[in-house]
PDB file of C-alpha atoms in Angstrom:
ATOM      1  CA  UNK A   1      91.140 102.195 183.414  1.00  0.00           C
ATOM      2  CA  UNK A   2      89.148 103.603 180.371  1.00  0.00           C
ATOM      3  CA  UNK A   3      92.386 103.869 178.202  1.00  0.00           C
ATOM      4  CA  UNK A   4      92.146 106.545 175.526  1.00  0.00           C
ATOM      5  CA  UNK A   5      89.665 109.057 175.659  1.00  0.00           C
ATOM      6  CA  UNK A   6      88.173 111.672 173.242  1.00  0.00           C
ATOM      7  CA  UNK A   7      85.534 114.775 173.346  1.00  0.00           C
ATOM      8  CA  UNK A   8      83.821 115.407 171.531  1.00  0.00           C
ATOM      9  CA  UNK A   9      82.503 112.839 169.858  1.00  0.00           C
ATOM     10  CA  UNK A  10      80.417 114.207 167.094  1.00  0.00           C
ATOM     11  CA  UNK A  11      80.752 117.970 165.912  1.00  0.00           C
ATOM     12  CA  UNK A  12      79.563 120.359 162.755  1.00  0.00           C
ATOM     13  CA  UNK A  13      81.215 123.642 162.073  1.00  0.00           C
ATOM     14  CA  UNK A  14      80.760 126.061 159.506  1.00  0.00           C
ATOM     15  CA  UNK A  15      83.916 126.987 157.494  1.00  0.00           C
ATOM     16  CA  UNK A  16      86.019 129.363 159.583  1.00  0.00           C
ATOM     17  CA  UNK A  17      85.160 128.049 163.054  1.00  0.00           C
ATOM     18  CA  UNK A  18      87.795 127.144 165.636  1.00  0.00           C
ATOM     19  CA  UNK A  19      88.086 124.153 167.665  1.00  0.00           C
ATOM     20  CA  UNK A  20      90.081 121.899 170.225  1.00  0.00           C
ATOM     21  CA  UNK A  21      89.709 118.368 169.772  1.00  0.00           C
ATOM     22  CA  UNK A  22      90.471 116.887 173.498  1.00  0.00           C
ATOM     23  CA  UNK A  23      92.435 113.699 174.337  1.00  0.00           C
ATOM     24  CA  UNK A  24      93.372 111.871 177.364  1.00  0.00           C
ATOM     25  CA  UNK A  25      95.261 108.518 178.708  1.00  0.00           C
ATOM     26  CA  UNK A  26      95.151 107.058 181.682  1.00  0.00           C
ATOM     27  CA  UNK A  27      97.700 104.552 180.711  1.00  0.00           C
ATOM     28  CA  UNK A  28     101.292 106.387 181.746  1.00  0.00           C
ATOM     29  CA  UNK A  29     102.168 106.193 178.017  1.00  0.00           C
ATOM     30  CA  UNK A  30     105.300 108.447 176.808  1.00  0.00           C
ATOM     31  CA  UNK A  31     104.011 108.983 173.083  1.00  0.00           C
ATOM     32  CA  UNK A  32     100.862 110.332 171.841  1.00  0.00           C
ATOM     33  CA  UNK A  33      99.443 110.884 168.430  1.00  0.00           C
ATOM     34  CA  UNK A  34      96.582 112.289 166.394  1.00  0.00           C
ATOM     35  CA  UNK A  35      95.934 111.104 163.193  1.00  0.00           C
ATOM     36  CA  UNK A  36      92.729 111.592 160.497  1.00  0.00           C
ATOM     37  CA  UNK A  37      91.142 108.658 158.602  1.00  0.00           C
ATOM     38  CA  UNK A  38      89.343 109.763 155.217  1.00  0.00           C
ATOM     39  CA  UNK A  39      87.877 106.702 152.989  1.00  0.00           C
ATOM     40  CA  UNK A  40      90.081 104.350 150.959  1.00  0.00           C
ATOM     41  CA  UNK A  41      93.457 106.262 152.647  1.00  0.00           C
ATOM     42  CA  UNK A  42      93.801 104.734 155.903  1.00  0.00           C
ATOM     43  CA  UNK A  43      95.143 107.155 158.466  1.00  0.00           C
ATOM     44  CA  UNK A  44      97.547 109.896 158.068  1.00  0.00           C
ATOM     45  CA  UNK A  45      99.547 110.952 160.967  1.00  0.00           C
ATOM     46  CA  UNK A  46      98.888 115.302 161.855  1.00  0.00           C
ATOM     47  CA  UNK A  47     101.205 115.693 164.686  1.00  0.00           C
ATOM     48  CA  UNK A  48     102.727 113.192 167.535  1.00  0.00           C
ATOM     49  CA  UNK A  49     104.154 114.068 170.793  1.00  0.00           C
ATOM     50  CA  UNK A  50     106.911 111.550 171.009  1.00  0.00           C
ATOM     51  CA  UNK A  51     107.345 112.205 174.977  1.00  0.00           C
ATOM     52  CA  UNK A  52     105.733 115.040 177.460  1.00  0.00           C
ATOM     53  CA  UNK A  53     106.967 117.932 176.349  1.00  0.00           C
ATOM     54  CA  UNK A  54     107.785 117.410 172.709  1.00  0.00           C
ATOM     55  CA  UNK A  55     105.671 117.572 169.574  1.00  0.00           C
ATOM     56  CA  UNK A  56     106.050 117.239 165.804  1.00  0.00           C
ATOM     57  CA  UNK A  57     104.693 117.122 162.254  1.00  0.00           C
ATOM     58  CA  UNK A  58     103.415 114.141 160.658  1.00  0.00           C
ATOM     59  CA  UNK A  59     102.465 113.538 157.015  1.00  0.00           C
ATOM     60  CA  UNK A  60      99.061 116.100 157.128  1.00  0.00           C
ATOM     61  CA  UNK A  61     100.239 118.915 159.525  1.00  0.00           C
ATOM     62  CA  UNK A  62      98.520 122.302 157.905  1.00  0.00           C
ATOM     63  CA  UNK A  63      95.582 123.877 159.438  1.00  0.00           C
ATOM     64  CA  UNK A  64      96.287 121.835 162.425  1.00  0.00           C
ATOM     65  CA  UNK A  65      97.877 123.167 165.825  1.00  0.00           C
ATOM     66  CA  UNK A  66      98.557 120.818 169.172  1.00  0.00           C
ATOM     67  CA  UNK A  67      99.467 121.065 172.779  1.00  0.00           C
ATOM     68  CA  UNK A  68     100.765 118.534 174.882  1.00  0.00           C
ATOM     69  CA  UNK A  69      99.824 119.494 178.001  1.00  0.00           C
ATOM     70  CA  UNK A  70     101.144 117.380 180.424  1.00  0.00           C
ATOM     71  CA  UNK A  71     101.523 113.484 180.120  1.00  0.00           C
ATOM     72  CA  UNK A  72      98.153 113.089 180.124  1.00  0.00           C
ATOM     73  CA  UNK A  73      96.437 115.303 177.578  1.00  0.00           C
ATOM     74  CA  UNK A  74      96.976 115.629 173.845  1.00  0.00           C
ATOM     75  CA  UNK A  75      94.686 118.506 171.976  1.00  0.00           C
ATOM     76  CA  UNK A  76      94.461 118.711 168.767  1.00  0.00           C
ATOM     77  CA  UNK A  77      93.182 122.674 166.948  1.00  0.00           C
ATOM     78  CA  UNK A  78      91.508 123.653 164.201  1.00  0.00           C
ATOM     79  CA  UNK A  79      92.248 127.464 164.070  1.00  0.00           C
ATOM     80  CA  UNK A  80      89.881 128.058 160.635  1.00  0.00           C
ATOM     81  CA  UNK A  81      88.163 125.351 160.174  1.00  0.00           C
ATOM     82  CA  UNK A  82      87.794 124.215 155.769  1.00  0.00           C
ATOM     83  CA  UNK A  83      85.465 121.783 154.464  1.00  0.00           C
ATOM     84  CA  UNK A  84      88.702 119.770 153.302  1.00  0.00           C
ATOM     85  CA  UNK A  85      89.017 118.756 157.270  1.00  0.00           C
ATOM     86  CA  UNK A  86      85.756 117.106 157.278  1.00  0.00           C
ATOM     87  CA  UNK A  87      87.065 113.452 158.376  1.00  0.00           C
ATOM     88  CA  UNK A  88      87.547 110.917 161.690  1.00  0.00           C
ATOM     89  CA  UNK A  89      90.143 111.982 163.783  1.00  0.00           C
ATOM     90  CA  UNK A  90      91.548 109.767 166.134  1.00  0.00           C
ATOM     91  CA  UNK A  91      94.259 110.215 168.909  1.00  0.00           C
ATOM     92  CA  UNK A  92      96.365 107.154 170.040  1.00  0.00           C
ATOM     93  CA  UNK A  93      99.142 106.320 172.713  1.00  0.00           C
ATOM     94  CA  UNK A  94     101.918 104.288 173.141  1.00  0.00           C
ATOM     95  CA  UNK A  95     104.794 102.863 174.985  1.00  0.00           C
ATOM     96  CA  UNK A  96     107.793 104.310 173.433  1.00  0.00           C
ATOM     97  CA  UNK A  97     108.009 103.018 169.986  1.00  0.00           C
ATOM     98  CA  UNK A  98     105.817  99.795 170.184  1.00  0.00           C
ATOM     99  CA  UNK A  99     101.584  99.501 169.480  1.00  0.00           C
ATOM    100  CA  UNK A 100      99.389 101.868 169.637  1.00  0.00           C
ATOM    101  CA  UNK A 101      96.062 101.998 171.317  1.00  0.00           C
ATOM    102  CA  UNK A 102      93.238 104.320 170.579  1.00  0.00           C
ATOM    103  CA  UNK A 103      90.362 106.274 170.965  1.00  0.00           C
ATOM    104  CA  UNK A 104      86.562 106.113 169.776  1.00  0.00           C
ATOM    105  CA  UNK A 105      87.204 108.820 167.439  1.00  0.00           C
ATOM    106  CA  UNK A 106      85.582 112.046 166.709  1.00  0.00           C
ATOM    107  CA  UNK A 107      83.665 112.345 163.891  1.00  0.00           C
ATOM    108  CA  UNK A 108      83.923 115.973 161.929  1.00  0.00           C
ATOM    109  CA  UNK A 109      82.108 117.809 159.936  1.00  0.00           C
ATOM    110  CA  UNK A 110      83.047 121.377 158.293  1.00  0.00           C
ATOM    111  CA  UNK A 111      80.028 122.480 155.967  1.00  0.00           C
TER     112      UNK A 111
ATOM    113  CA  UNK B   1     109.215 106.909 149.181  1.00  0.00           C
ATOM    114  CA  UNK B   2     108.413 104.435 152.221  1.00  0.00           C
ATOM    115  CA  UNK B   3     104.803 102.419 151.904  1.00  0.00           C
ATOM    116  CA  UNK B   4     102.491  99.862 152.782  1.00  0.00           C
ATOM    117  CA  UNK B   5     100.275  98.222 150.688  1.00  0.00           C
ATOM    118  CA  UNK B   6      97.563  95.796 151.116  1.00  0.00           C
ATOM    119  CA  UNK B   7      96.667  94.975 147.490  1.00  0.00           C
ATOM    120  CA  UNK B   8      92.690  93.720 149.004  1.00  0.00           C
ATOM    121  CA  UNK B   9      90.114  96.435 149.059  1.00  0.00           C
ATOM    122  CA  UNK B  10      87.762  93.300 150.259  1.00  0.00           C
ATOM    123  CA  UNK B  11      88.382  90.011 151.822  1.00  0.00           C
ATOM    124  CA  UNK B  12      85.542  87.418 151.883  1.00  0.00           C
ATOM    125  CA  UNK B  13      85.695  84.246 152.914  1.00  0.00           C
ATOM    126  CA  UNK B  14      83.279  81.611 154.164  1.00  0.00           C
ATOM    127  CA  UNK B  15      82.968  80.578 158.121  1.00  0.00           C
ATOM    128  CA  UNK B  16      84.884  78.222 159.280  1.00  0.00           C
ATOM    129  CA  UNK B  17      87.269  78.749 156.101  1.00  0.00           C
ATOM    130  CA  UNK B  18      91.158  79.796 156.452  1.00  0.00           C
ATOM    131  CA  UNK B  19      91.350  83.668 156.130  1.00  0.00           C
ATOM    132  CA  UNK B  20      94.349  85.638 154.682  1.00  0.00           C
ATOM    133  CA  UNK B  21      94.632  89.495 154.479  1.00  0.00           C
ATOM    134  CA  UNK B  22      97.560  90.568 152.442  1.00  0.00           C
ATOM    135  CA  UNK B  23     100.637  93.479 152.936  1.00  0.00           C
ATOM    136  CA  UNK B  24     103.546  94.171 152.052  1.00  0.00           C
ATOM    137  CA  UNK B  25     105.415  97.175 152.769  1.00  0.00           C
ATOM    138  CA  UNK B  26     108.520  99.306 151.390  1.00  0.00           C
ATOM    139  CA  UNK B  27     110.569 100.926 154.192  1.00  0.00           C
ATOM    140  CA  UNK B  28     114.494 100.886 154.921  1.00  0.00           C
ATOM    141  CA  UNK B  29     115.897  98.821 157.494  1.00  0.00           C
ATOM    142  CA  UNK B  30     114.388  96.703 160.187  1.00  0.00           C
ATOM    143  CA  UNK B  31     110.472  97.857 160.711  1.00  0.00           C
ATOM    144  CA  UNK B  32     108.404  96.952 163.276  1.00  0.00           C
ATOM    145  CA  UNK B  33     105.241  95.436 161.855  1.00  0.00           C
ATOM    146  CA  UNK B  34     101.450  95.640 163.195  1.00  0.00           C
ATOM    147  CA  UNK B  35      98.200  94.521 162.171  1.00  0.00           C
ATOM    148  CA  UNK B  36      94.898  96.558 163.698  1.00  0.00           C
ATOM    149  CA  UNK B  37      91.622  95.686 163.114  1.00  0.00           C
ATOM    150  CA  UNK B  38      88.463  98.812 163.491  1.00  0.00           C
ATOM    151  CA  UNK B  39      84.806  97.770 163.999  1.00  0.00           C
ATOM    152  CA  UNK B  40      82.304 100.012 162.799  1.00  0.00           C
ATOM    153  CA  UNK B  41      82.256 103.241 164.646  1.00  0.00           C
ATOM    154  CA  UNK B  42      85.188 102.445 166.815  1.00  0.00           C
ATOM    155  CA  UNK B  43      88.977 103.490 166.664  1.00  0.00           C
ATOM    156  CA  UNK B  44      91.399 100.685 166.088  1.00  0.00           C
ATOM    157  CA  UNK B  45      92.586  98.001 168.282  1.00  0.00           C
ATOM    158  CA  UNK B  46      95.931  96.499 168.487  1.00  0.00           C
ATOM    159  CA  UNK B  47      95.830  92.646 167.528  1.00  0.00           C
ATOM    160  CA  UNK B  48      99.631  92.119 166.521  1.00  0.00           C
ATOM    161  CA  UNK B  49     102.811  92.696 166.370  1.00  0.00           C
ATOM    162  CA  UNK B  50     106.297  91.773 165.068  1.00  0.00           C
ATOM    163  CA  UNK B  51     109.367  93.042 166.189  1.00  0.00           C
ATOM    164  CA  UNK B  52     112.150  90.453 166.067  1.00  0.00           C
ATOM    165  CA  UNK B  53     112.245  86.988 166.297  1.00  0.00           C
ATOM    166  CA  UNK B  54     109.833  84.148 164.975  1.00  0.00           C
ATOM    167  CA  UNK B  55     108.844  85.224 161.961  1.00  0.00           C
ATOM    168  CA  UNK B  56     105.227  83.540 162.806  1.00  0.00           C
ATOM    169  CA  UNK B  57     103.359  85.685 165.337  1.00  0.00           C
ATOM    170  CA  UNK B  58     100.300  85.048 167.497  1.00  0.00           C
ATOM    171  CA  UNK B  59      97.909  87.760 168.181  1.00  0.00           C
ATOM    172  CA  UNK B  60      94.472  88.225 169.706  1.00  0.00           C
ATOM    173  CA  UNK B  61      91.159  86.292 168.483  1.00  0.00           C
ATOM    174  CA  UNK B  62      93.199  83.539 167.167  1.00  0.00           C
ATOM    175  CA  UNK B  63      94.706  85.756 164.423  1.00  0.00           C
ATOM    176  CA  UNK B  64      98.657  85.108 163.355  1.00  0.00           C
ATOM    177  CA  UNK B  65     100.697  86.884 160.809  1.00  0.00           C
ATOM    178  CA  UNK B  66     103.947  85.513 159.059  1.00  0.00           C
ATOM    179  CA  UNK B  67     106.338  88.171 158.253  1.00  0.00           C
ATOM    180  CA  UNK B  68     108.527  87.480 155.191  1.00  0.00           C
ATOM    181  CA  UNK B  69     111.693  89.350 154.579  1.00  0.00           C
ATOM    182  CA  UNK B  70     112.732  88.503 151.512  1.00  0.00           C
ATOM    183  CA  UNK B  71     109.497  89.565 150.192  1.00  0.00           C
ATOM    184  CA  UNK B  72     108.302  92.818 152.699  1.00  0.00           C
ATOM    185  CA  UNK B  73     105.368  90.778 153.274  1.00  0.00           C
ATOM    186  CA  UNK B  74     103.529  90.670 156.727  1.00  0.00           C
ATOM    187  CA  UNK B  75     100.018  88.564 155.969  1.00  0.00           C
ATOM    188  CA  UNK B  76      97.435  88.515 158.601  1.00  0.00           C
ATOM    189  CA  UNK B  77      96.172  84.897 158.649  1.00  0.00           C
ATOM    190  CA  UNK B  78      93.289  83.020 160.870  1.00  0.00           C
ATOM    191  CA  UNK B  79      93.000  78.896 160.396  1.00  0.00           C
ATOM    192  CA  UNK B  80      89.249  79.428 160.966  1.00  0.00           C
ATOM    193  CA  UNK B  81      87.142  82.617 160.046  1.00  0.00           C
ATOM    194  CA  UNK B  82      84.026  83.812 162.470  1.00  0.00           C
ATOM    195  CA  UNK B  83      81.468  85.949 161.158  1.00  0.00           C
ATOM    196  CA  UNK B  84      82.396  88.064 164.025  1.00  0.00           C
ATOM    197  CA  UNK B  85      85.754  88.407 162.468  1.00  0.00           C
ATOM    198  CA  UNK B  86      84.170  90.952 159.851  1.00  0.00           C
ATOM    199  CA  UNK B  87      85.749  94.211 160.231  1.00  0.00           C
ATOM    200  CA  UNK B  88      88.408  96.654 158.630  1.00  0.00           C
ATOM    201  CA  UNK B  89      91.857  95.663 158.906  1.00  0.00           C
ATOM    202  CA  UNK B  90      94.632  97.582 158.514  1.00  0.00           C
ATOM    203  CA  UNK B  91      98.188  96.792 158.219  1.00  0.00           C
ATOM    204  CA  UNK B  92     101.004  99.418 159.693  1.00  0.00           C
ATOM    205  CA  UNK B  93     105.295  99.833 159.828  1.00  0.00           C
ATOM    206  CA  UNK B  94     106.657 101.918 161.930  1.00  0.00           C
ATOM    207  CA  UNK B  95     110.040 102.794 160.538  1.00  0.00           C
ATOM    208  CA  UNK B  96     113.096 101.632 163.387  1.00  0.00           C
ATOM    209  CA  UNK B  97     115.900 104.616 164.257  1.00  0.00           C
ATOM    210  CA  UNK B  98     114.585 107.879 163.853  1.00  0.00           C
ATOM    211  CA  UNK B  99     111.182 107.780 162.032  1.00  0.00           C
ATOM    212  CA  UNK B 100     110.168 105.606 164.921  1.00  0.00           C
ATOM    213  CA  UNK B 101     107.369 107.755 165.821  1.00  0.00           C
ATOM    214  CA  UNK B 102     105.797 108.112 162.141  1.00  0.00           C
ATOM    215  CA  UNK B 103     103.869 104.920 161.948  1.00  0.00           C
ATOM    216  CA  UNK B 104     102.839 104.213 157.972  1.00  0.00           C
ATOM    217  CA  UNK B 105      99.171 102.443 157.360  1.00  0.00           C
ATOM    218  CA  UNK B 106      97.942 100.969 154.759  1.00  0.00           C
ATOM    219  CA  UNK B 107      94.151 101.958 153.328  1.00  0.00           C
ATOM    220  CA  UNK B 108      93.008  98.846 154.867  1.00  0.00           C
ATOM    221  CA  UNK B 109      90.901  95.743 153.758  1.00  0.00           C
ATOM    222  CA  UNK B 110      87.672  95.326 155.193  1.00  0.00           C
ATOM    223  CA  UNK B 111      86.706  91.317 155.552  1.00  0.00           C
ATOM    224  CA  UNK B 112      83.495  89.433 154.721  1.00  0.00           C
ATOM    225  CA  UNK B 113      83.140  86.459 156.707  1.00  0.00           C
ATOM    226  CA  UNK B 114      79.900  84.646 155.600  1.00  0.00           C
ATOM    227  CA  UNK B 115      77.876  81.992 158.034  1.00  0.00           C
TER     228      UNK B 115
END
């Protein structure tokens, strides 16, 4: 059972570069969630898939795209990458409405 | 507009010592109310929660929170602090109803434990 997982872990692009950010749960959870933590703000929600199927925008959606694949998988894109996205982002699960758990992160940088 | 706030950039506290990492929160209706803690270079892991009930919770690592309505206050508290206890905490609301799914967190406190 490894829980949430996230690929890469580390990652530089240069201003203008595209990316998929990858996440997976082994858990059978409904909800799923990506969110970005910058220093001294805490995180800030992009986009959540409330249940397979679904997705919507959270506080920080622009320059972000997602796909819920299936129940599993959660990606989060980065169509033109700016330096303004350099942060952590982290994806999460949960049971319907309740705690959330969460992956190692992957660290960004856009130079 | 709906918030948390936890007032501490930094916590420190001796070992052995009572800990107590402050929130309080502004969001309409009932909330459900979490505390997470995040080690270095690690995503966050789930160490509370209230949802109805008691307003004293127990949580993981000996860690408890008292939620106070009257005040929007949901304080993280442990009787006795290990240096292994020193992390970032953060303190989160998910709005009930419809903004279920848009979980607020607060900027966090990071805690000092000293041996």
């Amino acid at each position: 059972n490894a829980g949430v997982t996230q690929t890469p872990k580390f990652q530089v692009l240069k201003t203008g570069q595209s990316m998929t950010l990858q996440c997976a749960q082994d858990m059978n959870h409904n909800s799923m969630y990506w969110y970005r933590q910058d220093p001294g703000m805490g995180l800030r929600l992009i986009y959540y898939s409330a249940s397979e199927g679904t997705t919507d925008k959270g506080e920080v959606p622009n320059g972000y795209n997602v796909s819920r694949l299936n129940k599993r998988e959660f990606s989060l894109r980065l169509e033109s990458a700016a330096p303004s996205q350099t942060s952590v982002y982290f994806c999460a699960s949960s049971a319907l409405s309740y705690e959330q758990y969460f992956g190692p992160g992957t660290r960004l940088t856009v130079t | 507009a709906q918030s948390v706030a936890q007032p501490e950039d930094q916590v420190n506290v001796a070992e052995g010592n009572p800990l107590t990492v402050k929130c309080t929160y502004s969001v309409s209706g009932n909330p459900y109310l979490f505390w997470y803690v995040q080690y270095p270079n690690r995503g966050l892991q789930f160490l509370l929660k209230y949802i109805t009930g008691d307003n004293l919770v127990k949580g993981s690592y000996g860690f408890e929170a008292e939620f106070n309505k009257s005040q929007t206050s949901f304080h993280l508290k442990k009787p006795s602090a290990l240096v292994s206890d020193s992390a970032l905490y953060f303190c989160a609301v998910r709005p009930s109803g419809t903004g279920g799914f848009k979980t607020i967190f607060g900027a966090g406190t990071r805690l000092f434990v000293k041996a």
